[in-house]
Amino acid sequence: MVLAAVGQLCSTASMTANLAQCQILVRKAVAAGAKALFLPEAADYIGSSAAETVSLARSAQGSEFVLGLQEEARKAKLHINVGIHEPAPGGRVKNTLVWIDEKGVISQRYQKIHLFDVDIKDGPMLKESSSVEKGMEIVPPFETPVGRVGLSICFDVSRRGYSHNADRRLIQFVSLQLRFPEISLALKRQNAQIITYPSAFTVPTGRAHWETLLRARAIETQSYVIAAAQAGPHNEKRRSYGHSLIVNPWGEIVAQLGDEYEEPQIAVAHIDFDLLDKVRREMPLLRRTDVYPEI
């Protein structure tokens, strides 16, 4: 067994302050004996508008936040998984998840595939694709000290400027990658042992679906699910649900944090490869790909 840490913070528009929060989480993960630290999406910053989100984006090579985390990983000999923004052509940004290894090198990069576009009759219209560039591929799972990791990103409507008290008709249509099981099933088919869902859920969608969806993804893939979450008020317009958690392949929550934010926190859990093998061996999922397509 090996120990993994899931971190929780409250990002603002200040990359300096957000890096300081992550440095605290690194120290806590090292003190706990974790081999890898999983951080939320948009850990580098959360803007109060689409324009601010685009204006703050920096390449990984030029981001004080990313460079700072690379240095932390190198000094601590800790693997770090973290969600960031990167510039994209046409005045847009990439929602990216990077893996920083124990040498401080970005060894893996995944770009969010699903974007949220909706036009509700007599209601709000939201086109995330107007400011975010969609990813075009699923990154194959890769070996890490905590197992074979498959990368996926959760996303939420509120990042585009809607508060947690936004029009409820829009909230009911919130779409997030966690709601698309195809990616996790594809990662499982490639023998992923851990699937990530770094997130920044709104409070209403978090209360309704967060735990249910994450446990479902763990059960149907028979994998560990690690979901690092943003928590608390980022600005006057936005608050995130929190409740970072780790779910085992049997669907049991083995580590969890709350929703109140006072300081950066971690939760830790052992990745039990014997349990993972046992679940997959004793509950074989034999898919009828002769009847329906293989994912």
PDB file of C-alpha atoms in Angstrom:
ATOM      1  CA  MET A   1       0.000   0.000   0.000  1.00  0.00           C
ATOM      2  CA  VAL A   2       1.058   3.576  -0.616  1.00  0.00           C
ATOM      3  CA  LEU A   3      -0.298   6.854   0.750  1.00  0.00           C
ATOM      4  CA  ALA A   4      -1.941   9.508  -1.463  1.00  0.00           C
ATOM      5  CA  ALA A   5      -3.000  13.000  -0.359  1.00  0.00           C
ATOM      6  CA  VAL A   6      -5.916  15.018  -1.709  1.00  0.00           C
ATOM      7  CA  GLY A   7      -5.702  18.766  -1.157  1.00  0.00           C
ATOM      8  CA  GLN A   8      -8.317  21.482  -0.761  1.00  0.00           C
ATOM      9  CA  LEU A   9      -7.866  25.237  -1.094  1.00  0.00           C
ATOM     10  CA  CYS A  10      -9.704  28.410  -2.063  1.00  0.00           C
ATOM     11  CA  SER A  11      -8.083  30.009  -5.092  1.00  0.00           C
ATOM     12  CA  THR A  12      -8.497  33.709  -5.807  1.00  0.00           C
ATOM     13  CA  ALA A  13      -7.212  35.934  -8.612  1.00  0.00           C
ATOM     14  CA  SER A  14      -3.791  36.137  -6.895  1.00  0.00           C
ATOM     15  CA  MET A  15      -1.381  33.475  -8.143  1.00  0.00           C
ATOM     16  CA  THR A  16       1.094  34.439  -5.414  1.00  0.00           C
ATOM     17  CA  ALA A  17      -1.460  33.777  -2.682  1.00  0.00           C
ATOM     18  CA  ASN A  18      -2.614  30.568  -4.349  1.00  0.00           C
ATOM     19  CA  LEU A  19       0.955  29.280  -4.589  1.00  0.00           C
ATOM     20  CA  ALA A  20       1.398  29.978  -0.885  1.00  0.00           C
ATOM     21  CA  GLN A  21      -1.697  27.873  -0.144  1.00  0.00           C
ATOM     22  CA  CYS A  22      -0.337  25.011  -2.249  1.00  0.00           C
ATOM     23  CA  GLN A  23       3.048  25.216  -0.530  1.00  0.00           C
ATOM     24  CA  ILE A  24       1.244  24.637   2.763  1.00  0.00           C
ATOM     25  CA  LEU A  25      -0.458  21.593   1.250  1.00  0.00           C
ATOM     26  CA  VAL A  26       2.876  20.238   0.026  1.00  0.00           C
ATOM     27  CA  ARG A  27       4.339  20.490   3.525  1.00  0.00           C
ATOM     28  CA  LYS A  28       1.292  18.747   4.995  1.00  0.00           C
ATOM     29  CA  ALA A  29       1.454  15.954   2.413  1.00  0.00           C
ATOM     30  CA  VAL A  30       5.156  15.377   3.056  1.00  0.00           C
ATOM     31  CA  ALA A  31       4.616  15.346   6.823  1.00  0.00           C
ATOM     32  CA  ALA A  32       1.879  12.732   6.366  1.00  0.00           C
ATOM     33  CA  GLY A  33       4.174  10.513   4.310  1.00  0.00           C
ATOM     34  CA  ALA A  34       2.240  10.808   1.036  1.00  0.00           C
ATOM     35  CA  LYS A  35       3.950   9.935  -2.237  1.00  0.00           C
ATOM     36  CA  ALA A  36       1.667  12.129  -4.366  1.00  0.00           C
ATOM     37  CA  LEU A  37      -0.470  15.214  -3.779  1.00  0.00           C
ATOM     38  CA  PHE A  38      -3.628  15.803  -5.831  1.00  0.00           C
ATOM     39  CA  LEU A  39      -4.737  19.453  -6.112  1.00  0.00           C
ATOM     40  CA  PRO A  40      -7.966  20.976  -7.532  1.00  0.00           C
ATOM     41  CA  GLU A  41      -8.592  22.388 -10.977  1.00  0.00           C
ATOM     42  CA  ALA A  42      -7.926  26.109 -11.429  1.00  0.00           C
ATOM     43  CA  ALA A  43      -5.515  25.987  -8.506  1.00  0.00           C
ATOM     44  CA  ASP A  44      -3.421  28.744 -10.097  1.00  0.00           C
ATOM     45  CA  TYR A  45      -6.283  31.265 -10.055  1.00  0.00           C
ATOM     46  CA  ILE A  46     -10.033  31.809 -10.256  1.00  0.00           C
ATOM     47  CA  GLY A  47     -11.129  35.051 -11.875  1.00  0.00           C
ATOM     48  CA  SER A  48     -14.386  36.909 -11.352  1.00  0.00           C
ATOM     49  CA  SER A  49     -15.168  37.100 -15.081  1.00  0.00           C
ATOM     50  CA  ALA A  50     -14.307  35.421 -18.376  1.00  0.00           C
ATOM     51  CA  ALA A  51     -12.174  38.433 -19.342  1.00  0.00           C
ATOM     52  CA  GLU A  52     -10.138  38.224 -16.136  1.00  0.00           C
ATOM     53  CA  THR A  53      -9.745  34.459 -16.535  1.00  0.00           C
ATOM     54  CA  VAL A  54      -8.253  34.955 -20.003  1.00  0.00           C
ATOM     55  CA  SER A  55      -6.055  37.894 -19.009  1.00  0.00           C
ATOM     56  CA  LEU A  56      -4.416  36.017 -16.125  1.00  0.00           C
ATOM     57  CA  ALA A  57      -3.453  32.933 -18.149  1.00  0.00           C
ATOM     58  CA  ARG A  58       0.265  32.193 -18.441  1.00  0.00           C
ATOM     59  CA  SER A  59       2.187  29.433 -20.159  1.00  0.00           C
ATOM     60  CA  ALA A  60       3.489  26.799 -17.767  1.00  0.00           C
ATOM     61  CA  GLN A  61       7.028  27.924 -18.577  1.00  0.00           C
ATOM     62  CA  GLY A  62       6.208  31.495 -17.588  1.00  0.00           C
ATOM     63  CA  SER A  63       3.807  30.967 -14.704  1.00  0.00           C
ATOM     64  CA  GLU A  64       5.104  31.863 -11.259  1.00  0.00           C
ATOM     65  CA  PHE A  65       2.561  29.432  -9.858  1.00  0.00           C
ATOM     66  CA  VAL A  66       3.671  26.452 -11.948  1.00  0.00           C
ATOM     67  CA  LEU A  67       7.369  27.222 -11.569  1.00  0.00           C
ATOM     68  CA  GLY A  68       6.885  27.506  -7.816  1.00  0.00           C
ATOM     69  CA  LEU A  69       5.127  24.142  -7.628  1.00  0.00           C
ATOM     70  CA  GLN A  70       7.804  22.516  -9.764  1.00  0.00           C
ATOM     71  CA  GLU A  71      10.385  23.728  -7.268  1.00  0.00           C
ATOM     72  CA  GLU A  72       8.303  22.428  -4.363  1.00  0.00           C
ATOM     73  CA  ALA A  73       7.983  19.019  -6.019  1.00  0.00           C
ATOM     74  CA  ARG A  74      11.731  18.850  -6.623  1.00  0.00           C
ATOM     75  CA  LYS A  75      12.669  19.856  -3.083  1.00  0.00           C
ATOM     76  CA  ALA A  76      10.107  17.558  -1.450  1.00  0.00           C
ATOM     77  CA  LYS A  77      10.567  14.710  -3.968  1.00  0.00           C
ATOM     78  CA  LEU A  78       6.784  14.667  -4.176  1.00  0.00           C
ATOM     79  CA  HIS A  79       4.602  14.034  -7.236  1.00  0.00           C
ATOM     80  CA  ILE A  80       1.972  16.762  -7.699  1.00  0.00           C
ATOM     81  CA  ASN A  81      -1.173  16.711  -9.849  1.00  0.00           C
ATOM     82  CA  VAL A  82      -2.639  20.192 -10.347  1.00  0.00           C
ATOM     83  CA  GLY A  83      -5.153  22.032 -12.517  1.00  0.00           C
ATOM     84  CA  ILE A  84      -4.024  25.250 -14.224  1.00  0.00           C
ATOM     85  CA  HIS A  85      -4.951  27.673 -17.000  1.00  0.00           C
ATOM     86  CA  GLU A  86      -2.818  28.146 -20.107  1.00  0.00           C
ATOM     87  CA  PRO A  87      -3.208  30.613 -22.999  1.00  0.00           C
ATOM     88  CA  ALA A  88      -4.810  29.334 -26.211  1.00  0.00           C
ATOM     89  CA  PRO A  89      -5.098  30.903 -29.674  1.00  0.00           C
ATOM     90  CA  GLY A  90      -7.890  33.342 -30.383  1.00  0.00           C
ATOM     91  CA  GLY A  91      -7.934  34.955 -26.941  1.00  0.00           C
ATOM     92  CA  ARG A  92      -9.037  31.777 -25.194  1.00  0.00           C
ATOM     93  CA  VAL A  93      -7.562  29.594 -22.440  1.00  0.00           C
ATOM     94  CA  LYS A  94      -6.878  25.906 -21.922  1.00  0.00           C
ATOM     95  CA  ASN A  95      -8.173  24.191 -18.792  1.00  0.00           C
ATOM     96  CA  THR A  96      -5.208  21.917 -18.191  1.00  0.00           C
ATOM     97  CA  LEU A  97      -4.260  19.240 -15.688  1.00  0.00           C
ATOM     98  CA  VAL A  98      -0.529  18.611 -15.311  1.00  0.00           C
ATOM     99  CA  TRP A  99       1.483  15.950 -13.520  1.00  0.00           C
ATOM    100  CA  ILE A 100       4.691  17.217 -11.948  1.00  0.00           C
ATOM    101  CA  ASP A 101       7.085  14.421 -11.023  1.00  0.00           C
ATOM    102  CA  GLU A 102       9.500  14.223  -8.091  1.00  0.00           C
ATOM    103  CA  LYS A 103      12.195  15.930 -10.181  1.00  0.00           C
ATOM    104  CA  GLY A 104       9.958  18.937 -10.764  1.00  0.00           C
ATOM    105  CA  VAL A 105       9.337  18.038 -14.406  1.00  0.00           C
ATOM    106  CA  ILE A 106       5.910  18.257 -16.037  1.00  0.00           C
ATOM    107  CA  SER A 107       5.681  14.696 -17.327  1.00  0.00           C
ATOM    108  CA  GLN A 108       1.987  14.558 -18.292  1.00  0.00           C
ATOM    109  CA  ARG A 109      -0.540  17.099 -19.529  1.00  0.00           C
ATOM    110  CA  TYR A 110      -4.298  16.689 -20.099  1.00  0.00           C
ATOM    111  CA  GLN A 111      -6.637  19.318 -21.543  1.00  0.00           C
ATOM    112  CA  LYS A 112     -10.324  19.300 -20.603  1.00  0.00           C
ATOM    113  CA  ILE A 113     -12.426  17.752 -23.365  1.00  0.00           C
ATOM    114  CA  HIS A 114     -16.034  18.677 -22.544  1.00  0.00           C
ATOM    115  CA  LEU A 115     -17.082  22.330 -22.631  1.00  0.00           C
ATOM    116  CA  PHE A 116     -20.361  23.745 -21.369  1.00  0.00           C
ATOM    117  CA  ASP A 117     -22.464  25.515 -24.007  1.00  0.00           C
ATOM    118  CA  VAL A 118     -26.158  26.115 -23.336  1.00  0.00           C
ATOM    119  CA  ASP A 119     -28.849  28.528 -24.464  1.00  0.00           C
ATOM    120  CA  ILE A 120     -31.974  28.230 -22.318  1.00  0.00           C
ATOM    121  CA  LYS A 121     -35.120  29.680 -23.852  1.00  0.00           C
ATOM    122  CA  ASP A 122     -36.111  32.861 -22.008  1.00  0.00           C
ATOM    123  CA  GLY A 123     -33.160  32.267 -19.700  1.00  0.00           C
ATOM    124  CA  PRO A 124     -29.379  32.493 -19.479  1.00  0.00           C
ATOM    125  CA  MET A 125     -27.022  31.663 -22.326  1.00  0.00           C
ATOM    126  CA  LEU A 126     -23.554  30.298 -21.626  1.00  0.00           C
ATOM    127  CA  LYS A 127     -20.896  29.469 -24.216  1.00  0.00           C
ATOM    128  CA  GLU A 128     -17.760  28.259 -22.505  1.00  0.00           C
ATOM    129  CA  SER A 129     -16.310  27.467 -25.925  1.00  0.00           C
ATOM    130  CA  SER A 130     -16.069  31.204 -26.632  1.00  0.00           C
ATOM    131  CA  SER A 131     -13.260  31.553 -24.086  1.00  0.00           C
ATOM    132  CA  VAL A 132     -11.999  27.986 -23.494  1.00  0.00           C
ATOM    133  CA  GLU A 133     -10.277  25.748 -26.034  1.00  0.00           C
ATOM    134  CA  LYS A 134     -11.458  22.137 -25.881  1.00  0.00           C
ATOM    135  CA  GLY A 135      -9.048  19.248 -25.579  1.00  0.00           C
ATOM    136  CA  MET A 136      -8.974  16.590 -28.289  1.00  0.00           C
ATOM    137  CA  GLU A 137      -7.624  13.441 -26.664  1.00  0.00           C
ATOM    138  CA  ILE A 138      -7.756  11.148 -23.668  1.00  0.00           C
ATOM    139  CA  VAL A 139      -4.290  10.770 -22.176  1.00  0.00           C
ATOM    140  CA  PRO A 140      -3.365   7.097 -21.596  1.00  0.00           C
ATOM    141  CA  PRO A 141      -2.885   6.132 -17.924  1.00  0.00           C
ATOM    142  CA  PHE A 142       0.705   6.367 -16.723  1.00  0.00           C
ATOM    143  CA  GLU A 143       2.778   4.844 -13.946  1.00  0.00           C
ATOM    144  CA  THR A 144       3.292   6.793 -10.701  1.00  0.00           C
ATOM    145  CA  PRO A 145       4.346   5.861  -7.152  1.00  0.00           C
ATOM    146  CA  VAL A 146       0.640   5.583  -6.236  1.00  0.00           C
ATOM    147  CA  GLY A 147      -0.391   3.452  -9.221  1.00  0.00           C
ATOM    148  CA  ARG A 148      -1.474   3.896 -12.842  1.00  0.00           C
ATOM    149  CA  VAL A 149      -3.177   7.284 -13.013  1.00  0.00           C
ATOM    150  CA  GLY A 150      -5.790   8.353 -15.556  1.00  0.00           C
ATOM    151  CA  LEU A 151      -6.396  12.085 -15.854  1.00  0.00           C
ATOM    152  CA  SER A 152      -9.801  13.750 -16.129  1.00  0.00           C
ATOM    153  CA  ILE A 153     -11.081  17.203 -15.159  1.00  0.00           C
ATOM    154  CA  CYS A 154     -14.385  18.163 -13.625  1.00  0.00           C
ATOM    155  CA  PHE A 155     -15.808  21.558 -14.578  1.00  0.00           C
ATOM    156  CA  ASP A 156     -18.570  23.831 -13.395  1.00  0.00           C
ATOM    157  CA  VAL A 157     -20.756  26.600 -14.756  1.00  0.00           C
ATOM    158  CA  SER A 158     -19.892  29.085 -12.005  1.00  0.00           C
ATOM    159  CA  ARG A 159     -16.375  29.668 -13.294  1.00  0.00           C
ATOM    160  CA  ARG A 160     -17.896  31.710 -16.089  1.00  0.00           C
ATOM    161  CA  GLY A 161     -19.155  34.347 -13.695  1.00  0.00           C
ATOM    162  CA  TYR A 162     -22.343  32.821 -12.307  1.00  0.00           C
ATOM    163  CA  SER A 163     -22.679  32.734  -8.551  1.00  0.00           C
ATOM    164  CA  HIS A 164     -24.009  29.849  -6.489  1.00  0.00           C
ATOM    165  CA  ASN A 165     -27.294  31.760  -6.428  1.00  0.00           C
ATOM    166  CA  ALA A 166     -27.461  31.917 -10.232  1.00  0.00           C
ATOM    167  CA  ASP A 167     -30.613  31.153 -12.204  1.00  0.00           C
ATOM    168  CA  ARG A 168     -31.728  27.717 -11.018  1.00  0.00           C
ATOM    169  CA  ARG A 169     -32.769  26.738 -14.538  1.00  0.00           C
ATOM    170  CA  LEU A 170     -29.135  27.082 -15.579  1.00  0.00           C
ATOM    171  CA  ILE A 171     -27.856  25.229 -12.530  1.00  0.00           C
ATOM    172  CA  GLN A 172     -30.137  22.326 -13.398  1.00  0.00           C
ATOM    173  CA  PHE A 173     -28.365  22.063 -16.763  1.00  0.00           C
ATOM    174  CA  VAL A 174     -24.834  22.251 -15.398  1.00  0.00           C
ATOM    175  CA  SER A 175     -22.677  19.814 -17.352  1.00  0.00           C
ATOM    176  CA  LEU A 176     -19.424  18.452 -16.069  1.00  0.00           C
ATOM    177  CA  GLN A 177     -16.932  15.899 -17.194  1.00  0.00           C
ATOM    178  CA  LEU A 178     -17.762  13.813 -14.158  1.00  0.00           C
ATOM    179  CA  ARG A 179     -21.179  13.333 -15.790  1.00  0.00           C
ATOM    180  CA  PHE A 180     -19.540  11.672 -18.820  1.00  0.00           C
ATOM    181  CA  PRO A 181     -18.645   8.095 -17.778  1.00  0.00           C
ATOM    182  CA  GLU A 182     -17.143   7.353 -21.191  1.00  0.00           C
ATOM    183  CA  ILE A 183     -13.784   8.884 -20.264  1.00  0.00           C
ATOM    184  CA  SER A 184     -13.440   6.934 -17.034  1.00  0.00           C
ATOM    185  CA  LEU A 185     -14.467   3.709 -18.784  1.00  0.00           C
ATOM    186  CA  ALA A 186     -11.883   4.331 -21.495  1.00  0.00           C
ATOM    187  CA  LEU A 187      -9.226   4.903 -18.842  1.00  0.00           C
ATOM    188  CA  LYS A 188     -10.237   1.717 -17.004  1.00  0.00           C
ATOM    189  CA  ARG A 189      -9.959  -0.250 -20.254  1.00  0.00           C
ATOM    190  CA  GLN A 190      -6.353   0.949 -20.379  1.00  0.00           C
ATOM    191  CA  ASN A 191      -5.857  -0.390 -16.843  1.00  0.00           C
ATOM    192  CA  ALA A 192      -6.042   2.841 -14.878  1.00  0.00           C
ATOM    193  CA  GLN A 193      -5.963   2.199 -11.133  1.00  0.00           C
ATOM    194  CA  ILE A 194      -6.664   5.801 -10.108  1.00  0.00           C
ATOM    195  CA  ILE A 195      -8.899   8.289 -11.929  1.00  0.00           C
ATOM    196  CA  THR A 196      -8.695  11.969 -11.046  1.00  0.00           C
ATOM    197  CA  TYR A 197     -11.531  14.491 -10.910  1.00  0.00           C
ATOM    198  CA  PRO A 198     -10.048  17.827  -9.757  1.00  0.00           C
ATOM    199  CA  SER A 199     -12.977  20.169  -9.383  1.00  0.00           C
ATOM    200  CA  ALA A 200     -14.579  23.479  -8.498  1.00  0.00           C
ATOM    201  CA  PHE A 201     -18.238  22.515  -7.973  1.00  0.00           C
ATOM    202  CA  THR A 202     -20.924  25.041  -7.162  1.00  0.00           C
ATOM    203  CA  VAL A 203     -22.699  24.487  -3.859  1.00  0.00           C
ATOM    204  CA  PRO A 204     -26.109  23.442  -5.329  1.00  0.00           C
ATOM    205  CA  THR A 205     -24.634  20.919  -7.778  1.00  0.00           C
ATOM    206  CA  GLY A 206     -22.244  19.690  -5.111  1.00  0.00           C
ATOM    207  CA  ARG A 207     -25.024  18.979  -2.641  1.00  0.00           C
ATOM    208  CA  ALA A 208     -27.053  17.226  -5.314  1.00  0.00           C
ATOM    209  CA  HIS A 209     -24.509  15.143  -7.207  1.00  0.00           C
ATOM    210  CA  TRP A 210     -20.878  15.346  -6.036  1.00  0.00           C
ATOM    211  CA  GLU A 211     -20.600  12.257  -3.847  1.00  0.00           C
ATOM    212  CA  THR A 212     -23.074  10.209  -5.890  1.00  0.00           C
ATOM    213  CA  LEU A 213     -21.257  10.714  -9.189  1.00  0.00           C
ATOM    214  CA  LEU A 214     -17.793  10.117  -7.745  1.00  0.00           C
ATOM    215  CA  ARG A 215     -18.817   6.891  -6.036  1.00  0.00           C
ATOM    216  CA  ALA A 216     -20.510   5.760  -9.242  1.00  0.00           C
ATOM    217  CA  ARG A 217     -17.344   6.373 -11.268  1.00  0.00           C
ATOM    218  CA  ALA A 218     -15.321   4.369  -8.733  1.00  0.00           C
ATOM    219  CA  ILE A 219     -17.787   1.455  -8.689  1.00  0.00           C
ATOM    220  CA  GLU A 220     -18.251   1.158 -12.438  1.00  0.00           C
ATOM    221  CA  THR A 221     -14.510   1.340 -13.156  1.00  0.00           C
ATOM    222  CA  GLN A 222     -13.413  -0.565 -10.037  1.00  0.00           C
ATOM    223  CA  SER A 223     -10.771   2.093  -9.546  1.00  0.00           C
ATOM    224  CA  TYR A 224      -9.731   4.581  -6.915  1.00  0.00           C
ATOM    225  CA  VAL A 225     -11.227   7.999  -7.573  1.00  0.00           C
ATOM    226  CA  ILE A 226      -9.360  11.030  -6.230  1.00  0.00           C
ATOM    227  CA  ALA A 227     -11.290  14.305  -6.389  1.00  0.00           C
ATOM    228  CA  ALA A 228      -9.490  17.399  -5.122  1.00  0.00           C
ATOM    229  CA  ALA A 229     -11.913  20.296  -4.747  1.00  0.00           C
ATOM    230  CA  GLN A 230     -11.943  24.036  -4.428  1.00  0.00           C
ATOM    231  CA  ALA A 231     -13.783  25.225  -1.307  1.00  0.00           C
ATOM    232  CA  GLY A 232     -15.225  28.451   0.050  1.00  0.00           C
ATOM    233  CA  PRO A 233     -15.715  31.967  -1.400  1.00  0.00           C
ATOM    234  CA  HIS A 234     -13.335  32.894  -4.232  1.00  0.00           C
ATOM    235  CA  ASN A 235     -14.839  36.335  -4.792  1.00  0.00           C
ATOM    236  CA  GLU A 236     -18.203  38.084  -4.467  1.00  0.00           C
ATOM    237  CA  LYS A 237     -19.665  36.054  -7.325  1.00  0.00           C
ATOM    238  CA  ARG A 238     -18.465  32.586  -6.586  1.00  0.00           C
ATOM    239  CA  ARG A 239     -18.267  29.924  -3.888  1.00  0.00           C
ATOM    240  CA  SER A 240     -17.175  26.304  -4.270  1.00  0.00           C
ATOM    241  CA  TYR A 241     -18.582  23.227  -2.542  1.00  0.00           C
ATOM    242  CA  GLY A 242     -15.402  21.595  -1.198  1.00  0.00           C
ATOM    243  CA  HIS A 243     -15.691  18.019   0.105  1.00  0.00           C
ATOM    244  CA  SER A 244     -12.485  16.723  -1.499  1.00  0.00           C
ATOM    245  CA  LEU A 245     -12.496  12.963  -1.254  1.00  0.00           C
ATOM    246  CA  ILE A 246     -10.904   9.645  -2.141  1.00  0.00           C
ATOM    247  CA  VAL A 247     -13.154   6.695  -3.029  1.00  0.00           C
ATOM    248  CA  ASN A 248     -11.919   3.105  -3.170  1.00  0.00           C
ATOM    249  CA  PRO A 249     -12.820   0.577  -5.922  1.00  0.00           C
ATOM    250  CA  TRP A 250     -15.701  -0.784  -3.824  1.00  0.00           C
ATOM    251  CA  GLY A 251     -17.295   2.672  -3.755  1.00  0.00           C
ATOM    252  CA  GLU A 252     -16.379   3.441  -0.139  1.00  0.00           C
ATOM    253  CA  ILE A 253     -15.219   6.932   0.812  1.00  0.00           C
ATOM    254  CA  VAL A 254     -11.854   6.440   2.506  1.00  0.00           C
ATOM    255  CA  ALA A 255     -10.870  10.108   2.925  1.00  0.00           C
ATOM    256  CA  GLN A 256     -12.952  13.280   2.891  1.00  0.00           C
ATOM    257  CA  LEU A 257     -12.825  16.964   3.798  1.00  0.00           C
ATOM    258  CA  GLY A 258     -15.674  19.358   4.567  1.00  0.00           C
ATOM    259  CA  ASP A 259     -17.024  22.497   2.929  1.00  0.00           C
ATOM    260  CA  GLU A 260     -15.912  25.179   5.357  1.00  0.00           C
ATOM    261  CA  TYR A 261     -12.708  26.958   4.397  1.00  0.00           C
ATOM    262  CA  GLU A 262     -10.324  28.372   6.979  1.00  0.00           C
ATOM    263  CA  GLU A 263      -6.956  27.132   5.713  1.00  0.00           C
ATOM    264  CA  PRO A 264      -5.581  24.712   3.094  1.00  0.00           C
ATOM    265  CA  GLN A 265      -6.239  21.107   4.120  1.00  0.00           C
ATOM    266  CA  ILE A 266      -5.364  17.606   3.049  1.00  0.00           C
ATOM    267  CA  ALA A 267      -6.906  14.194   3.567  1.00  0.00           C
ATOM    268  CA  VAL A 268      -4.918  11.015   3.047  1.00  0.00           C
ATOM    269  CA  ALA A 269      -5.699   7.408   2.225  1.00  0.00           C
ATOM    270  CA  HIS A 270      -3.753   4.284   1.391  1.00  0.00           C
ATOM    271  CA  ILE A 271      -4.013   3.029  -2.164  1.00  0.00           C
ATOM    272  CA  ASP A 272      -4.536  -0.672  -1.557  1.00  0.00           C
ATOM    273  CA  PHE A 273      -3.552  -2.594  -4.674  1.00  0.00           C
ATOM    274  CA  ASP A 274      -4.592  -5.893  -3.107  1.00  0.00           C
ATOM    275  CA  LEU A 275      -8.112  -4.546  -2.611  1.00  0.00           C
ATOM    276  CA  LEU A 276      -8.195  -3.215  -6.167  1.00  0.00           C
ATOM    277  CA  ASP A 277      -7.128  -6.596  -7.567  1.00  0.00           C
ATOM    278  CA  LYS A 278      -9.617  -8.420  -5.331  1.00  0.00           C
ATOM    279  CA  VAL A 279     -12.558  -6.260  -6.447  1.00  0.00           C
ATOM    280  CA  ARG A 280     -11.700  -6.690 -10.109  1.00  0.00           C
ATOM    281  CA  ARG A 281     -11.134 -10.423  -9.722  1.00  0.00           C
ATOM    282  CA  GLU A 282     -14.216 -11.248  -7.659  1.00  0.00           C
ATOM    283  CA  MET A 283     -16.621  -8.891  -9.454  1.00  0.00           C
ATOM    284  CA  PRO A 284     -15.576  -9.327 -13.106  1.00  0.00           C
ATOM    285  CA  LEU A 285     -17.175  -6.838 -15.501  1.00  0.00           C
ATOM    286  CA  LEU A 286     -17.372  -8.674 -18.810  1.00  0.00           C
ATOM    287  CA  ARG A 287     -18.606  -6.149 -21.325  1.00  0.00           C
ATOM    288  CA  ARG A 288     -20.717  -7.261 -24.299  1.00  0.00           C
ATOM    289  CA  THR A 289     -18.790  -5.352 -26.927  1.00  0.00           C
ATOM    290  CA  ASP A 290     -20.321  -7.653 -29.525  1.00  0.00           C
ATOM    291  CA  VAL A 291     -23.637  -5.933 -28.724  1.00  0.00           C
ATOM    292  CA  TYR A 292     -22.528  -2.364 -28.007  1.00  0.00           C
ATOM    293  CA  PRO A 293     -19.369  -0.442 -28.951  1.00  0.00           C
ATOM    294  CA  GLU A 294     -16.222  -0.663 -26.885  1.00  0.00           C
ATOM    295  CA  ILE A 295     -15.377   2.578 -25.096  1.00  0.00           C
TER     296      ILE A 295
END
